[in-house]
PDB file of C-alpha atoms in Angstrom:
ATOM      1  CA  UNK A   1     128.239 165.139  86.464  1.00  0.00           C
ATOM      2  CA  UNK A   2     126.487 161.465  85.477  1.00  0.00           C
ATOM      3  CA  UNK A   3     128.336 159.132  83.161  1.00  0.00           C
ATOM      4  CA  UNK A   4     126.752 156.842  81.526  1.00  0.00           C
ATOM      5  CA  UNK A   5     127.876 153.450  81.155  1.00  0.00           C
ATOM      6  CA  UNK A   6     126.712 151.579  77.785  1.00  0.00           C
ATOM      7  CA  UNK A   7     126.366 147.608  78.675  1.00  0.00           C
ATOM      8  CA  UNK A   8     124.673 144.500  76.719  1.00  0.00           C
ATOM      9  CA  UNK A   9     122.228 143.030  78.687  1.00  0.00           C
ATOM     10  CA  UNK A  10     123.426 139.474  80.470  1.00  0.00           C
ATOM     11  CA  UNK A  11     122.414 136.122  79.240  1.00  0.00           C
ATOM     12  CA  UNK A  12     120.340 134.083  81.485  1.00  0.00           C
ATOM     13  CA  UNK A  13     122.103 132.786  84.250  1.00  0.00           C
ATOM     14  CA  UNK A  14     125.275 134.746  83.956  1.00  0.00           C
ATOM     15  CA  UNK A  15     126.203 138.372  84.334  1.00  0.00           C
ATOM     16  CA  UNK A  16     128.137 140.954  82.218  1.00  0.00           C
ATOM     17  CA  UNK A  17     131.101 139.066  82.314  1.00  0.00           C
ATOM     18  CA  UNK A  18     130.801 136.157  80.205  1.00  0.00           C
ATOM     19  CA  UNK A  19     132.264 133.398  81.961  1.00  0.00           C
ATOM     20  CA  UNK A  20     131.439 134.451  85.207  1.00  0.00           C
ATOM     21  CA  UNK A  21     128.197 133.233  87.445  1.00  0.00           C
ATOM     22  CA  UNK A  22     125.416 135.489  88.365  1.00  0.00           C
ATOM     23  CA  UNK A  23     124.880 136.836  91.076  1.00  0.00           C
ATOM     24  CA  UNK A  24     122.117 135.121  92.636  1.00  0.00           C
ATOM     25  CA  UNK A  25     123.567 132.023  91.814  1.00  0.00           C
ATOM     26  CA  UNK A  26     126.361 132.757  94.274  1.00  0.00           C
ATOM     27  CA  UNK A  27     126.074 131.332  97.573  1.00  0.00           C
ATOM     28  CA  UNK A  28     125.440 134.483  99.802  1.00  0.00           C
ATOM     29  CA  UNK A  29     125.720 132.277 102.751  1.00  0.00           C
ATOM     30  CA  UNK A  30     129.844 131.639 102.450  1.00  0.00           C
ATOM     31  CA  UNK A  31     131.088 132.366 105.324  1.00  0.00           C
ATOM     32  CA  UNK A  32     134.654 133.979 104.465  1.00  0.00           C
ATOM     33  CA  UNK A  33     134.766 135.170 100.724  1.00  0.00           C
ATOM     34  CA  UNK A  34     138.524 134.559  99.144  1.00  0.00           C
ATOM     35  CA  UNK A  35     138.906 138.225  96.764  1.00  0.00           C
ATOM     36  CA  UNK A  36     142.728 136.984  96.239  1.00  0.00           C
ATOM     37  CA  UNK A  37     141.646 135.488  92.823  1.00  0.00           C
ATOM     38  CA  UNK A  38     140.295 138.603  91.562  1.00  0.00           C
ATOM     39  CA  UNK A  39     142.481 140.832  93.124  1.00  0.00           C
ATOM     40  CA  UNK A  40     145.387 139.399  91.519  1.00  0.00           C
ATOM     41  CA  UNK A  41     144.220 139.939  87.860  1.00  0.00           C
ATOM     42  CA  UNK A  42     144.664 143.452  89.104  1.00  0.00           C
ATOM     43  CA  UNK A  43     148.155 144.986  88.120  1.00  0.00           C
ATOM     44  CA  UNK A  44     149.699 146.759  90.868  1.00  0.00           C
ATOM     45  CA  UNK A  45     152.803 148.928  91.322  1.00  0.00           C
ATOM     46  CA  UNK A  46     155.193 147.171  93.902  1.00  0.00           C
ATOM     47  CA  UNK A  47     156.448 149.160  96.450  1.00  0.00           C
ATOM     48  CA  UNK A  48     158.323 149.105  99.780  1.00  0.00           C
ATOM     49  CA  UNK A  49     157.438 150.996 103.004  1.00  0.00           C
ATOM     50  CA  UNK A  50     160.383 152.019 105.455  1.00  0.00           C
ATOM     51  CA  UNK A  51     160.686 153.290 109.177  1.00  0.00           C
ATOM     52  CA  UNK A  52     163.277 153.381 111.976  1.00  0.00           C
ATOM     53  CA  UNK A  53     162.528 151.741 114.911  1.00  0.00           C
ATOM     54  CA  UNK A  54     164.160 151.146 118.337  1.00  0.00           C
ATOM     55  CA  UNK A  55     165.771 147.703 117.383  1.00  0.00           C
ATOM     56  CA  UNK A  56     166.585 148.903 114.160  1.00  0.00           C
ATOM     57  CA  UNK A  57     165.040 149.892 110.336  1.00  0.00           C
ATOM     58  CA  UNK A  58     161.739 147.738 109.543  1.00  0.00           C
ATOM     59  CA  UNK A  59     160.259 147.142 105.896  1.00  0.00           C
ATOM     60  CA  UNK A  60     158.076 145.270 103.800  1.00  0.00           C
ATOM     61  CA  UNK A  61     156.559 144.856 100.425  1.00  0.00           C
ATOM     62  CA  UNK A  62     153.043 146.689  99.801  1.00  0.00           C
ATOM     63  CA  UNK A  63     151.895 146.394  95.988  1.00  0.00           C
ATOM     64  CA  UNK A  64     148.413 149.045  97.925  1.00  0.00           C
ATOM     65  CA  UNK A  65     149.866 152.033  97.859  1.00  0.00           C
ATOM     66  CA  UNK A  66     147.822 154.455  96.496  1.00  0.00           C
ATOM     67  CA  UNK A  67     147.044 158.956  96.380  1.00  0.00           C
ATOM     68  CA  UNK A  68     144.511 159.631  98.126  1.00  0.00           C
ATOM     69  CA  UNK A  69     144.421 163.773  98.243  1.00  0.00           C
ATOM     70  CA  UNK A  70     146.602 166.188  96.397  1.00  0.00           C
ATOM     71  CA  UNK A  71     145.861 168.911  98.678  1.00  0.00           C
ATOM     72  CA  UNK A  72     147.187 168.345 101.428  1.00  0.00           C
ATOM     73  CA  UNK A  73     149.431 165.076  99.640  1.00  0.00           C
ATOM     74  CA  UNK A  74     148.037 162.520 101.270  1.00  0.00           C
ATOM     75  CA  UNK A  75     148.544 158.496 100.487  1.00  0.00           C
ATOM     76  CA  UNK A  76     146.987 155.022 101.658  1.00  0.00           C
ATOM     77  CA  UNK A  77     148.680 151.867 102.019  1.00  0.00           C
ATOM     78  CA  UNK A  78     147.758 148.197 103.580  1.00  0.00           C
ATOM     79  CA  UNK A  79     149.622 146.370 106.561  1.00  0.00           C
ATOM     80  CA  UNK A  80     148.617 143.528 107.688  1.00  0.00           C
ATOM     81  CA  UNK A  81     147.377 142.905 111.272  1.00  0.00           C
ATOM     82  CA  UNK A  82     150.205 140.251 111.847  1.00  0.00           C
ATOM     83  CA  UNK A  83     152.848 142.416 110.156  1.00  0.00           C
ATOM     84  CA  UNK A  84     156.572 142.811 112.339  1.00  0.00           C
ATOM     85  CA  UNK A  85     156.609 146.448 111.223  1.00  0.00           C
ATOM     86  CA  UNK A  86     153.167 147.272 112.882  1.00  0.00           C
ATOM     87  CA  UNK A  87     154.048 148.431 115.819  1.00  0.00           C
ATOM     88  CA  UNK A  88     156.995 150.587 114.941  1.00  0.00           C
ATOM     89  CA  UNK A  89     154.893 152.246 112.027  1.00  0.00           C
ATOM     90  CA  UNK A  90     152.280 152.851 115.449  1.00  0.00           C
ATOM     91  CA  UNK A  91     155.226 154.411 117.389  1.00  0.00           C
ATOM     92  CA  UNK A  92     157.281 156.484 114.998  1.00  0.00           C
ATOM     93  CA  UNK A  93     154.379 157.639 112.801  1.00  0.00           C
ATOM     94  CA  UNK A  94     156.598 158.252 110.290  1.00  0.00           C
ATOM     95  CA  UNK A  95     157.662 156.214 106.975  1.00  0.00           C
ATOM     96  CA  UNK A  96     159.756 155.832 103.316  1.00  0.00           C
ATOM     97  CA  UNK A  97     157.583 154.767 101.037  1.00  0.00           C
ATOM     98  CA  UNK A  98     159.683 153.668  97.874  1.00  0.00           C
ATOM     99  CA  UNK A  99     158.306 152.937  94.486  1.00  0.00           C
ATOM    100  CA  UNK A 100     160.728 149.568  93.420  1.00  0.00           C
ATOM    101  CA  UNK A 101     162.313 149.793  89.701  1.00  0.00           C
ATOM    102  CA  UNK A 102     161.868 147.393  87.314  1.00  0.00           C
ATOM    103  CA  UNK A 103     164.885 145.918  87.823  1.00  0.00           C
ATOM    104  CA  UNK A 104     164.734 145.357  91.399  1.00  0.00           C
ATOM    105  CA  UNK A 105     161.994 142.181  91.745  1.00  0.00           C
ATOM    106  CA  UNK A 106     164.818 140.778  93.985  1.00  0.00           C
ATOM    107  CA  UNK A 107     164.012 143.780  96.745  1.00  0.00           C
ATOM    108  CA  UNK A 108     160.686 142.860  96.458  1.00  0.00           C
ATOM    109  CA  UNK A 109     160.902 139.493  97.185  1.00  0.00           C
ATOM    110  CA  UNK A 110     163.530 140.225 100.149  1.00  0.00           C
ATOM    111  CA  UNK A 111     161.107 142.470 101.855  1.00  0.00           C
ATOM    112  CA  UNK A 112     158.156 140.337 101.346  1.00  0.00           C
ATOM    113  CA  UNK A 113     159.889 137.687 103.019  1.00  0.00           C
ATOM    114  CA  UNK A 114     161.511 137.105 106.776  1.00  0.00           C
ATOM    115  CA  UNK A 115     161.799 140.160 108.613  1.00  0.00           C
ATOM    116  CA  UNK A 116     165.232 138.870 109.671  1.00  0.00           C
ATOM    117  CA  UNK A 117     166.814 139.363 105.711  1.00  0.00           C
ATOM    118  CA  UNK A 118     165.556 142.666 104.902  1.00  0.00           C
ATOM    119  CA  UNK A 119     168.289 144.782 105.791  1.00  0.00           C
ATOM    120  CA  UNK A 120     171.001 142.276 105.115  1.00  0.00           C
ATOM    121  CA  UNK A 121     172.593 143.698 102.149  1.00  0.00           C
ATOM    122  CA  UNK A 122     174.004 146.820 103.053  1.00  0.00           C
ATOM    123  CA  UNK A 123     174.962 147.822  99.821  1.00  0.00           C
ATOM    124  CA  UNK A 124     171.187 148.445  98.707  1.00  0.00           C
ATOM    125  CA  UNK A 125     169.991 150.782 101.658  1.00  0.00           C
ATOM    126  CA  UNK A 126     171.552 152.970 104.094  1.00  0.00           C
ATOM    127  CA  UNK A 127     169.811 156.124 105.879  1.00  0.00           C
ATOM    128  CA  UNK A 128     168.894 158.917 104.929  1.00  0.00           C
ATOM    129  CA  UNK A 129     168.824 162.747 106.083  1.00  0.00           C
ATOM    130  CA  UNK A 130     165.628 162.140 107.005  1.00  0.00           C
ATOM    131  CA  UNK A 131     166.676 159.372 109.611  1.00  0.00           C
ATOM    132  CA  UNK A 132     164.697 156.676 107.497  1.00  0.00           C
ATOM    133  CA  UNK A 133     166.056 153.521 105.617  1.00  0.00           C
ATOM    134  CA  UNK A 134     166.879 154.719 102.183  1.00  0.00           C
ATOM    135  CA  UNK A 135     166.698 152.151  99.148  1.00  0.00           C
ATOM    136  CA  UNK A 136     169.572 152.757  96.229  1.00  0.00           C
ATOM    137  CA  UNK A 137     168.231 152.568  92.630  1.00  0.00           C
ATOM    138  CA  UNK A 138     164.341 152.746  93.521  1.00  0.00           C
ATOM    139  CA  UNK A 139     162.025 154.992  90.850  1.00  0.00           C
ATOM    140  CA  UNK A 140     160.688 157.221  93.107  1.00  0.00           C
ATOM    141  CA  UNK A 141     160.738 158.181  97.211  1.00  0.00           C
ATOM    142  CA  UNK A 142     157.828 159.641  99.541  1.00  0.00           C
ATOM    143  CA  UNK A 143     158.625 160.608 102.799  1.00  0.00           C
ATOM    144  CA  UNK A 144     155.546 160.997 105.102  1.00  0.00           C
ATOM    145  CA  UNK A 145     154.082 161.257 108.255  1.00  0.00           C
ATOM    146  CA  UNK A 146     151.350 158.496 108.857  1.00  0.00           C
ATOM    147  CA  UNK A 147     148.099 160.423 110.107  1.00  0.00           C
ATOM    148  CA  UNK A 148     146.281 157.307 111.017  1.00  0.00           C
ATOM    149  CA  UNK A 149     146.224 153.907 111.164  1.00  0.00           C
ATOM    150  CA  UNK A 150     142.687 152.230 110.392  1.00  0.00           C
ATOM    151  CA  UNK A 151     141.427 149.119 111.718  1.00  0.00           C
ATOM    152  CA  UNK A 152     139.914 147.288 108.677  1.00  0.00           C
ATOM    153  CA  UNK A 153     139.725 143.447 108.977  1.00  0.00           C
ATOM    154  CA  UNK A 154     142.743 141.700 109.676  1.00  0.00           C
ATOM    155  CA  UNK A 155     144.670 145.008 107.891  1.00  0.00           C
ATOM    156  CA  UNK A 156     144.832 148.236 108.684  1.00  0.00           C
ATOM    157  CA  UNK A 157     144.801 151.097 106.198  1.00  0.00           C
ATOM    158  CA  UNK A 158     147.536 153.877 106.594  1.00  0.00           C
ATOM    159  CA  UNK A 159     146.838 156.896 105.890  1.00  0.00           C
ATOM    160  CA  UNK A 160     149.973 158.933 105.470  1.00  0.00           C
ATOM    161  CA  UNK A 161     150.409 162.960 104.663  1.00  0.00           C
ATOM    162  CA  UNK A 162     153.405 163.300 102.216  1.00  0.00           C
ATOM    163  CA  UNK A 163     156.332 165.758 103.264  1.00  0.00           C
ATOM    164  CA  UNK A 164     158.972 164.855 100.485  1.00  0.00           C
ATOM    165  CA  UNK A 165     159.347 163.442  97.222  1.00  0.00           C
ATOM    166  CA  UNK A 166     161.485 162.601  94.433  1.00  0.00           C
ATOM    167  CA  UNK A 167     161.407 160.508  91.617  1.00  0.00           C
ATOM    168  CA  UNK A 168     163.786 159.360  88.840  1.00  0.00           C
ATOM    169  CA  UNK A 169     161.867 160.715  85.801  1.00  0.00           C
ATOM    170  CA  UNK A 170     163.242 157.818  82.991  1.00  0.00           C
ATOM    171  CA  UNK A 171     162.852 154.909  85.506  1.00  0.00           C
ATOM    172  CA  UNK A 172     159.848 152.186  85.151  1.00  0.00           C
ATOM    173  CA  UNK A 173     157.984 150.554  87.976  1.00  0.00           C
ATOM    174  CA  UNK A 174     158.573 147.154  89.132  1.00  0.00           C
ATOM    175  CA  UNK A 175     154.649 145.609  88.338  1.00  0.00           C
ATOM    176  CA  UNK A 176     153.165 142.797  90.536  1.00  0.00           C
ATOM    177  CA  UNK A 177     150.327 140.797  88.575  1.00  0.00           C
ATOM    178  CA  UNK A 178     148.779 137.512  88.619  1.00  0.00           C
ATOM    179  CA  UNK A 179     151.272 136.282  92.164  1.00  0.00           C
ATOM    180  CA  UNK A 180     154.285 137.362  90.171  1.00  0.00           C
ATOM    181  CA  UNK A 181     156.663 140.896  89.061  1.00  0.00           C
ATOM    182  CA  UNK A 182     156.822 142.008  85.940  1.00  0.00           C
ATOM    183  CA  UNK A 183     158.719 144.838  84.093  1.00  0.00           C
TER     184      UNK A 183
END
């Protein structure tokens, strides 16, 4: 099936967007493109991804978690290159992937910061059945079993197959947008 897009024609010198440049009057030639300033006009859920390792539970914030199959449940999510968790996701192959409430931008921030004060307040986490680090009060839980791990830049892509979920059905996301969390 073809969609059709309806779109007024650009002006001279600038393209569909009407404060933005056109493309040929963008330097092709830069070599390292910055897409953080676009990118963060882009709401995005905020989440935090879990897993037990031999020293002890790792975490951190990932706002690029996202479905990728329904059949089999599979999702996607970016880590860093230079990430402390990255080499106990690549040994355990298996993760918590927790969808942060509105209320909890302070989680956020703890687990996008040093790895050292993640795990700190014990009254916010413990384990689970499962064996993986549990977050209290979060909207919603996936427990999965990462499938592979994708070079891509300085990131790598997860790809994860879903075993478990649950969700609190009257909760609301935590929302990153624009370098900050919203409600």
């Amino acid at each position: 099936m073809m969609i059709a897009v309806a779109c007024r024609p650009p002006t001279p010198g600038r393209d569909c967007m009407s404060n933005s440049i056109a493309a040929d009057q963008i330097d092709q030639a830069a070599p390292a493109l910055d897409l953080r300033p676009v990118f963060r006009q882009a709401a995005s859920s905020a989440w935090v991804v879990t897993a037990t390792g031999d020293a002890g539970p790792v975490g951190f914030t990932a706002i690029s978690v996202n479905s990728v199959s329904m059949d089999p449940p599979i999702v996607s999510f970016n880590v860093s290159g230079g990430s402390s968790s990255l080499a106990t996701l690549g040994r355990t192959r298996r993760v918590a992937i927790h969808l942060l409430d509105r209320q909890q931008e302070p989680t956020a921030r703890r687990f996008a910061g040093p790895r050292q004060q993640r795990f700190v307040d014990d009254g916010s986490w413990g384990y689970a059945a499962d064996g993986l680090p549990c977050l209290a009060g979060v909207s919603a839980r996936l427990t999965a079993d990462i499938s592979d791990l994708v070079p891509a830049g300085d990131s790598f892509v997860v790809l994860a197959e879903v075993s478990a979920a649950r969700h609190a059905p009257n909760s609301g996301p935590l929302v990153h947008h624009a370098g900050s969390y919203r409600a």
